[in-house]
CSV table of C-alpha atoms in Angstrom, one decimal:
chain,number,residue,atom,x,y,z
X,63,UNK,CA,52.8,-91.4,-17.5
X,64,UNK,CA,53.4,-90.7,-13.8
X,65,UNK,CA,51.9,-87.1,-14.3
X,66,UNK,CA,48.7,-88.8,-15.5
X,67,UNK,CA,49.0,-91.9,-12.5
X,68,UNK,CA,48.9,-88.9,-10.1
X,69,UNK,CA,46.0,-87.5,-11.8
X,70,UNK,CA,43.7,-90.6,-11.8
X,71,UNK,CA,44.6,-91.0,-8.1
X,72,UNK,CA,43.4,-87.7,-7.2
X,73,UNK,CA,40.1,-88.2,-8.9
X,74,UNK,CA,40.0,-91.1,-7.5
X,75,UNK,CA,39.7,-89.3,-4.2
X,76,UNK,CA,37.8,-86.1,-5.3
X,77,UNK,CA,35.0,-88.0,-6.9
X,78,UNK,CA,33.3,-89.5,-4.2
X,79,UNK,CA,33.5,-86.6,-2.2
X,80,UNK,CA,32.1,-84.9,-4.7
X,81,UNK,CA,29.1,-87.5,-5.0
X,82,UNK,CA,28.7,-87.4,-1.1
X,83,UNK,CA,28.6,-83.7,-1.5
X,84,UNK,CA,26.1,-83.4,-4.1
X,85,UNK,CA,23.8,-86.1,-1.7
X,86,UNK,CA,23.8,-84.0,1.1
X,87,UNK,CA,23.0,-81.0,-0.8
X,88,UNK,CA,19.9,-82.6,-2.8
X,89,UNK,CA,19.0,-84.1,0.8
X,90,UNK,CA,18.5,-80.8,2.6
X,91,UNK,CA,17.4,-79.0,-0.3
X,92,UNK,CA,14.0,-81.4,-0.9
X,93,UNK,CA,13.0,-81.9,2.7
X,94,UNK,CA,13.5,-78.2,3.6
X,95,UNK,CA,12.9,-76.6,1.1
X,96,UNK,CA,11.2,-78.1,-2.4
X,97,UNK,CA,8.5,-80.8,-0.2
X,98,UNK,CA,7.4,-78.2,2.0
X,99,UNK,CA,7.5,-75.3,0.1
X,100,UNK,CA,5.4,-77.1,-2.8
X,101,UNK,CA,3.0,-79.8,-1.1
X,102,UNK,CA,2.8,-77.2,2.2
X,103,UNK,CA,-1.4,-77.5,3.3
X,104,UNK,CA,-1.6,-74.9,6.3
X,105,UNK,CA,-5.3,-76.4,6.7
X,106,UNK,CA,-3.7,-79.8,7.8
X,107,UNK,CA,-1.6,-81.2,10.6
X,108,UNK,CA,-0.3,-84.5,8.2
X,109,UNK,CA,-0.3,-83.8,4.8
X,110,UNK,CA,-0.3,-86.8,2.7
X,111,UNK,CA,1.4,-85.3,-0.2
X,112,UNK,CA,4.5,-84.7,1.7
X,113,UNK,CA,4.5,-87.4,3.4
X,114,UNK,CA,4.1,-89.7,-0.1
X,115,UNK,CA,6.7,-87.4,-1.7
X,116,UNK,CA,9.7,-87.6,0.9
X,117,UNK,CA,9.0,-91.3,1.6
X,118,UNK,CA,9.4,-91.7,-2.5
X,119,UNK,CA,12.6,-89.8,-2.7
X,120,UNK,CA,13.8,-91.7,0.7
X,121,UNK,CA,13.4,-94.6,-1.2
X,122,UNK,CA,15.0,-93.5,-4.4
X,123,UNK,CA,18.0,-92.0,-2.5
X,124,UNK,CA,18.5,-95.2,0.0
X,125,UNK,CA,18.2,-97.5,-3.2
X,126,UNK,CA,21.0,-95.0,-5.1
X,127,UNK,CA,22.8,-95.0,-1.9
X,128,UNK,CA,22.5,-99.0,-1.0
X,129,UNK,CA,23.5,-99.4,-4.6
X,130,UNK,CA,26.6,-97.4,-4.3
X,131,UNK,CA,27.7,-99.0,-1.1
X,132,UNK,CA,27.4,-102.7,-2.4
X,133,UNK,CA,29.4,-101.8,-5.5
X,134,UNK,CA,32.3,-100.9,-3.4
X,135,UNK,CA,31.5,-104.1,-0.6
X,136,UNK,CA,31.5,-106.4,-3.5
X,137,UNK,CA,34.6,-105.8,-5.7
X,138,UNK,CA,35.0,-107.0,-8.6
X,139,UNK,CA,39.0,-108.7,-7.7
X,140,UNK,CA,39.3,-112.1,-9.0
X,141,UNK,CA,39.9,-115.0,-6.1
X,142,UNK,CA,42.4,-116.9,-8.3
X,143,UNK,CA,44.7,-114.1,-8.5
X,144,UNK,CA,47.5,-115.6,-6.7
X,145,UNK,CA,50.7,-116.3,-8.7
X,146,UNK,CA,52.9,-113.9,-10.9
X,147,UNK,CA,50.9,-111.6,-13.3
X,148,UNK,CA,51.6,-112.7,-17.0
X,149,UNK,CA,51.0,-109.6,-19.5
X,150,UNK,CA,48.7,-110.8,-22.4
X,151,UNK,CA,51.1,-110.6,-25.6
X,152,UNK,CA,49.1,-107.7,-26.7
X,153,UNK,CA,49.2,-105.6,-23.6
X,154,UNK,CA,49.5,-101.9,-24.5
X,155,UNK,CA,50.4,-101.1,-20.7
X,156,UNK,CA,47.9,-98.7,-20.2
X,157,UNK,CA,47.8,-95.9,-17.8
X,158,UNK,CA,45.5,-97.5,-15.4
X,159,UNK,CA,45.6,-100.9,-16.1
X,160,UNK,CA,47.5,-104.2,-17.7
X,161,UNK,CA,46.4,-107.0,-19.8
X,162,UNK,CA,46.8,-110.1,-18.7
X,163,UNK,CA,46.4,-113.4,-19.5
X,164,UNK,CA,42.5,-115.2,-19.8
X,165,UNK,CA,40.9,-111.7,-19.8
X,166,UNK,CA,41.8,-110.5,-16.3
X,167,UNK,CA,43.0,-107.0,-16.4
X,168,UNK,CA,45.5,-105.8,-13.1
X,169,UNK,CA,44.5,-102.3,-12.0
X,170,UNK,CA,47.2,-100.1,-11.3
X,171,UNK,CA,44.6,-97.6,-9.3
X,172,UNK,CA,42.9,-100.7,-7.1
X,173,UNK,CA,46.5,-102.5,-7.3
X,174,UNK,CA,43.7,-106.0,-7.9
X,175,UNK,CA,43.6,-108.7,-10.3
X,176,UNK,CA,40.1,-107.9,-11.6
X,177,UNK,CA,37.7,-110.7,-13.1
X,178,UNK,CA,35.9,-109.1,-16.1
X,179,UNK,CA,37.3,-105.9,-15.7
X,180,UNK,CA,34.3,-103.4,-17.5
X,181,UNK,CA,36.0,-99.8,-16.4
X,182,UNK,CA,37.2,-98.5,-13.1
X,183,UNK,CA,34.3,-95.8,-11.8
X,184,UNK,CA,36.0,-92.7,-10.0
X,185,UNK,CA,33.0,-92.4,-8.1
X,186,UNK,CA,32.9,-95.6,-6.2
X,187,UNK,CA,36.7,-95.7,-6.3
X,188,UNK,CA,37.3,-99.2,-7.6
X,189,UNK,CA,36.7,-100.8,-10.6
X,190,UNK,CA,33.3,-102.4,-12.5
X,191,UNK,CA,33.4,-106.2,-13.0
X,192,UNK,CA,31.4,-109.1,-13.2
X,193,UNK,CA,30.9,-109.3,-9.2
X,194,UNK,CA,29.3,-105.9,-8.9
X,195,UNK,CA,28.3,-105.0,-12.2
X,196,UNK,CA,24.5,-105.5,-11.0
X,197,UNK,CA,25.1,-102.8,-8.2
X,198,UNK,CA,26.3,-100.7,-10.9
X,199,UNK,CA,24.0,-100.6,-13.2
X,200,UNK,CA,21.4,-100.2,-10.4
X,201,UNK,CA,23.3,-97.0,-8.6
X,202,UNK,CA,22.8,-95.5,-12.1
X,203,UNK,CA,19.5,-96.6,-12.4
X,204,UNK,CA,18.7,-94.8,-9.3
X,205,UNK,CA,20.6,-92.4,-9.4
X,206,UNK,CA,19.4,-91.1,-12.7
X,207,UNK,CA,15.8,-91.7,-11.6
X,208,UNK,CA,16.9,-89.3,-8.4
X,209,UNK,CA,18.2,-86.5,-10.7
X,210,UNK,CA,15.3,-86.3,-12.8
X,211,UNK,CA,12.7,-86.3,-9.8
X,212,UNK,CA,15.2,-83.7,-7.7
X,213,UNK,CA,15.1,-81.4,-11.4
X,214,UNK,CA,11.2,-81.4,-11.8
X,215,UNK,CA,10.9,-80.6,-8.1
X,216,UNK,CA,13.5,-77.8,-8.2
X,217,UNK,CA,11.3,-76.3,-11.7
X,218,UNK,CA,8.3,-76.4,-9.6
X,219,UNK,CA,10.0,-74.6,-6.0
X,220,UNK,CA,11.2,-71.7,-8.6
X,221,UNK,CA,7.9,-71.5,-10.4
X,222,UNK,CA,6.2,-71.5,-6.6
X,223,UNK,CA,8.9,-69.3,-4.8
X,224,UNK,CA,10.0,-67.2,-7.4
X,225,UNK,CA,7.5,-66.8,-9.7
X,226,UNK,CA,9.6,-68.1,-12.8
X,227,UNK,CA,7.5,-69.5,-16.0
X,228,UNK,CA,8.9,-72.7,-17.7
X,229,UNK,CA,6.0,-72.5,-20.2
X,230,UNK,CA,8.8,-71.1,-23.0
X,231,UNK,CA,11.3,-74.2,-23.8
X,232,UNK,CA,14.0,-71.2,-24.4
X,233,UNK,CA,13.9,-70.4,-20.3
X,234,UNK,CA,15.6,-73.5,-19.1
X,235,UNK,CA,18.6,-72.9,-21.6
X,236,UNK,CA,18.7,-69.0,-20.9
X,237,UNK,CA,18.0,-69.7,-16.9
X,238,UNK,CA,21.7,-70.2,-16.0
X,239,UNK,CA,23.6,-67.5,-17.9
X,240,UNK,CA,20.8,-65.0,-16.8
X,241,UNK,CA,20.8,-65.9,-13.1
X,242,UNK,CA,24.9,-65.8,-13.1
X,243,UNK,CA,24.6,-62.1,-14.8
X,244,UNK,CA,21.6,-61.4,-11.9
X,245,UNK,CA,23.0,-62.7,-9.1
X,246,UNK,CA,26.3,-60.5,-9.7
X,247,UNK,CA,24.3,-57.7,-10.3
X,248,UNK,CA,22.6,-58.1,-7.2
X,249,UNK,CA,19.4,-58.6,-8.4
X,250,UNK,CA,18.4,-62.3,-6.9
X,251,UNK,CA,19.0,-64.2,-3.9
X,252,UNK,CA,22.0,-66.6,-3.3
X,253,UNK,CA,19.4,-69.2,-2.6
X,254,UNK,CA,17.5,-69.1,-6.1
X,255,UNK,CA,21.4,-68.9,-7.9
X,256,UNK,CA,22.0,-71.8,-6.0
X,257,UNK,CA,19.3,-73.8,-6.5
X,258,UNK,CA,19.2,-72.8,-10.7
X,259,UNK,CA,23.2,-74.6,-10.4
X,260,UNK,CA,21.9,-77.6,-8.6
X,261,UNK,CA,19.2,-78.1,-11.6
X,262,UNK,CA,22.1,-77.7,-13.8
X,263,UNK,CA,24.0,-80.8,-12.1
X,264,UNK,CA,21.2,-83.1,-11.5
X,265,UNK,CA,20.5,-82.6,-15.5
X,266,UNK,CA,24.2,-83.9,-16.2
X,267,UNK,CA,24.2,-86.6,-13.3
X,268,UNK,CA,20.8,-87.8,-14.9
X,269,UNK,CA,21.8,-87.4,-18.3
X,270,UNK,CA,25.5,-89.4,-17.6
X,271,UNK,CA,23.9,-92.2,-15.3
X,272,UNK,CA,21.5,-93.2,-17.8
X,273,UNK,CA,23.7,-93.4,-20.2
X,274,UNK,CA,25.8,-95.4,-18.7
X,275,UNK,CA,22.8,-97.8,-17.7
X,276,UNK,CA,21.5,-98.0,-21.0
X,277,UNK,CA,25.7,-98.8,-22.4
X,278,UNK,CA,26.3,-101.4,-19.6
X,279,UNK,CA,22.8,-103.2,-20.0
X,280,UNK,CA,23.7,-103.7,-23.8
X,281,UNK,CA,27.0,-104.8,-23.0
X,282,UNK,CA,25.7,-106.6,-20.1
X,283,UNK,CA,23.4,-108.2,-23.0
X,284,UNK,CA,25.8,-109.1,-25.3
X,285,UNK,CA,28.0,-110.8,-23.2
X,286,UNK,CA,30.8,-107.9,-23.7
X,287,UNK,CA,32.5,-105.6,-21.5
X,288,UNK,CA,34.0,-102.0,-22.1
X,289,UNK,CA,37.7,-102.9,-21.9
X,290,UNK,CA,36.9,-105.8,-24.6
X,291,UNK,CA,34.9,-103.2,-26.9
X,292,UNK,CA,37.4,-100.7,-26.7
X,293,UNK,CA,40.0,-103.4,-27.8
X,294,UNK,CA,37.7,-104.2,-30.5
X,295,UNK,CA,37.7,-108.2,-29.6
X,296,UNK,CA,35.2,-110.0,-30.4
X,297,UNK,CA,33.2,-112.6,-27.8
X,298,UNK,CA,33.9,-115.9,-29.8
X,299,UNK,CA,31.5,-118.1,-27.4
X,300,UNK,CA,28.2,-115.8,-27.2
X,301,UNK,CA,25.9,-117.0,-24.6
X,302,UNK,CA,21.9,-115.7,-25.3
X,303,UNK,CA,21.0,-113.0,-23.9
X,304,UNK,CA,18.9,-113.5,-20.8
X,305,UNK,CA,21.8,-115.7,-19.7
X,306,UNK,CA,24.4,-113.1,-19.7
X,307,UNK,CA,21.9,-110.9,-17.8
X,308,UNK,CA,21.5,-114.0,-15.3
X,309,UNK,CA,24.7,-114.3,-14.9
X,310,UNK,CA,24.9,-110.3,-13.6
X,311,UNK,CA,21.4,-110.1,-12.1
X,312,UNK,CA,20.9,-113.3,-10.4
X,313,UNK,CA,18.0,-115.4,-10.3
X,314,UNK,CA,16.3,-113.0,-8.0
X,315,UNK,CA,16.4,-110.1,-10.2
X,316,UNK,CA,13.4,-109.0,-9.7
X,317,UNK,CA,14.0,-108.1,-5.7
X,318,UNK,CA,17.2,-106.6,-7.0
X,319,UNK,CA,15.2,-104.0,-9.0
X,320,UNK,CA,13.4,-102.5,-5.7
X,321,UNK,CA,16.3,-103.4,-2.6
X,322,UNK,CA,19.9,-102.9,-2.9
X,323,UNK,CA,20.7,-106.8,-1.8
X,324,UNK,CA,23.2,-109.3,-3.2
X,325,UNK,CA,21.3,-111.4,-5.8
X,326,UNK,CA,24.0,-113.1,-7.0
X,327,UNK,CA,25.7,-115.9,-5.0
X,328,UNK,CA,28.8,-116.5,-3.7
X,329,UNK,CA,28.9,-119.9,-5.8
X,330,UNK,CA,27.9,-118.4,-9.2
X,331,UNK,CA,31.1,-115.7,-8.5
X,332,UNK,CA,33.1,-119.0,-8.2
X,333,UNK,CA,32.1,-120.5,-11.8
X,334,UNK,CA,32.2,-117.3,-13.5
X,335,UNK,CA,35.9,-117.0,-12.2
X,336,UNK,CA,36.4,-120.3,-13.3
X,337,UNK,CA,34.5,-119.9,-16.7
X,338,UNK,CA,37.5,-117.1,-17.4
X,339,UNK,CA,40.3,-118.9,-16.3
């Protein structure tokens, strides 16, 4: 069990580097080389495509980004956790966390009480509650939304650049294997191997993020978290559905969806810490 503790803490640190790495890269690559290289009009000083291009992905990287930062500004720790910490009765002692009493879970990576506790997210470093939940689900809502534009821009630089056809649903599958047997041979530039792996990783980053959005908004829905499915318990009180989701989104949801600002007060964090205890 230590050998595994020491395992979750180093992911704990590799993962956001690795998602602060995989920002920078997608930031360079689309405003020096995708944007220009595809919407490039010699005839025209200001080009409006680029300009409506790179102020779209600014504002689906900042939202991703803004997202991201809030989930970690707004943990999900419970403000009633002072006291000694009572193990439920049926506490398996997990690697990363206990059960304890009134559905609070203590997180042996955040070493926090946490209200709700959902799943603790390597990437942000902390765990997924009731407090930032929203922020969550919105980082992967961006985030996936960020992939997918970065992957159709990268299909398009290759098809501009390097004269590669996507018209054949085979070449997307066979493009990796082929351009690591290429680029060993010699045969194609660092820069088109490189870019073929970033498509590779923005497809599973896209793929993974909505996923998880489309899991937590059910959950989200039903009034249910992961650590409670996984333990197969079932909500005995189920409160509808739109206010479970107002309970996560806030009243001002619909702001929410396009700025990454708190929408949920500091009040309504109080009752739903009281509403478990």
């Amino acid at each position: 069990m230590y050998l595994k503790m020491i395992k979750l803490r180093l992911l704990n640190t590799i993962a956001p580097a690795y998602f602060f790495t995989a920002t920078t890269v997608t930031f360079a690559l689309q405003f020096y080389f995708f944007i220009p290289a595809i919407f490039e009009n010699p005839d025209a000083r200001i080009n409006s495509s680029t300009l409506l291009h790179g102020a779209f992905f600014l504002f689906l990287i900042l939202n991703a980004l803004g997202n991201y930062v809030m989930t970690i500004r707004f943990p999900a720790a419970s403000v009633q956790d002072a006291g000694p910490l009572v193990c439920s009765p049926r506490c398996t002692d997990r690697v990363d966390a206990h059960y304890l009493l009134n559905g609070r879970h203590f997180c042996k990576l955040c070493k926090k009480v946490i209200l709700r506790r959902d799943h603790h997210c390597f990437f942000t470093g902390n765990c997924i509650g009731n407090r930032n939940m929203r922020y969550f689900i919105m980082f992967c809502v961006y985030t996936s939304t960020t992939c997918l534009y970065c992957l159709v821009l990268g299909v398009a630089y290759l098809t501009v650049e390097y004269s590669i056809s996507f018209e054949n649903p085979l070449t997307f599958l066979t493009l990796l294997p082929l351009s690591v047997g290429y680029f060993f041979l010699g045969a194609i530039p660092g820069l088109q191997f490189f870019i073929v792996l970033m498509l590779y990783v923005w497809l599973g980053i896209g793929l993974t993020c909505a996923g998880f959005c489309c899991q937590q908004i059910l959950l989200v829905a039903r009034g249910q978290t992961w650590c409670q499915l996984r333990k197969g318990q079932v909500v005995q009180t189920r409160s509808p559905w739109r206010s479970n989701l107002s309970d996560v989104f806030g009243r001002q949801w619909v702001l929410g969806l396009f700025l990454p600002v708190q929408t949920v007060g500091r009040l309504q964090d109080h009752a739903a810490d009281k509403k478990e205890s």
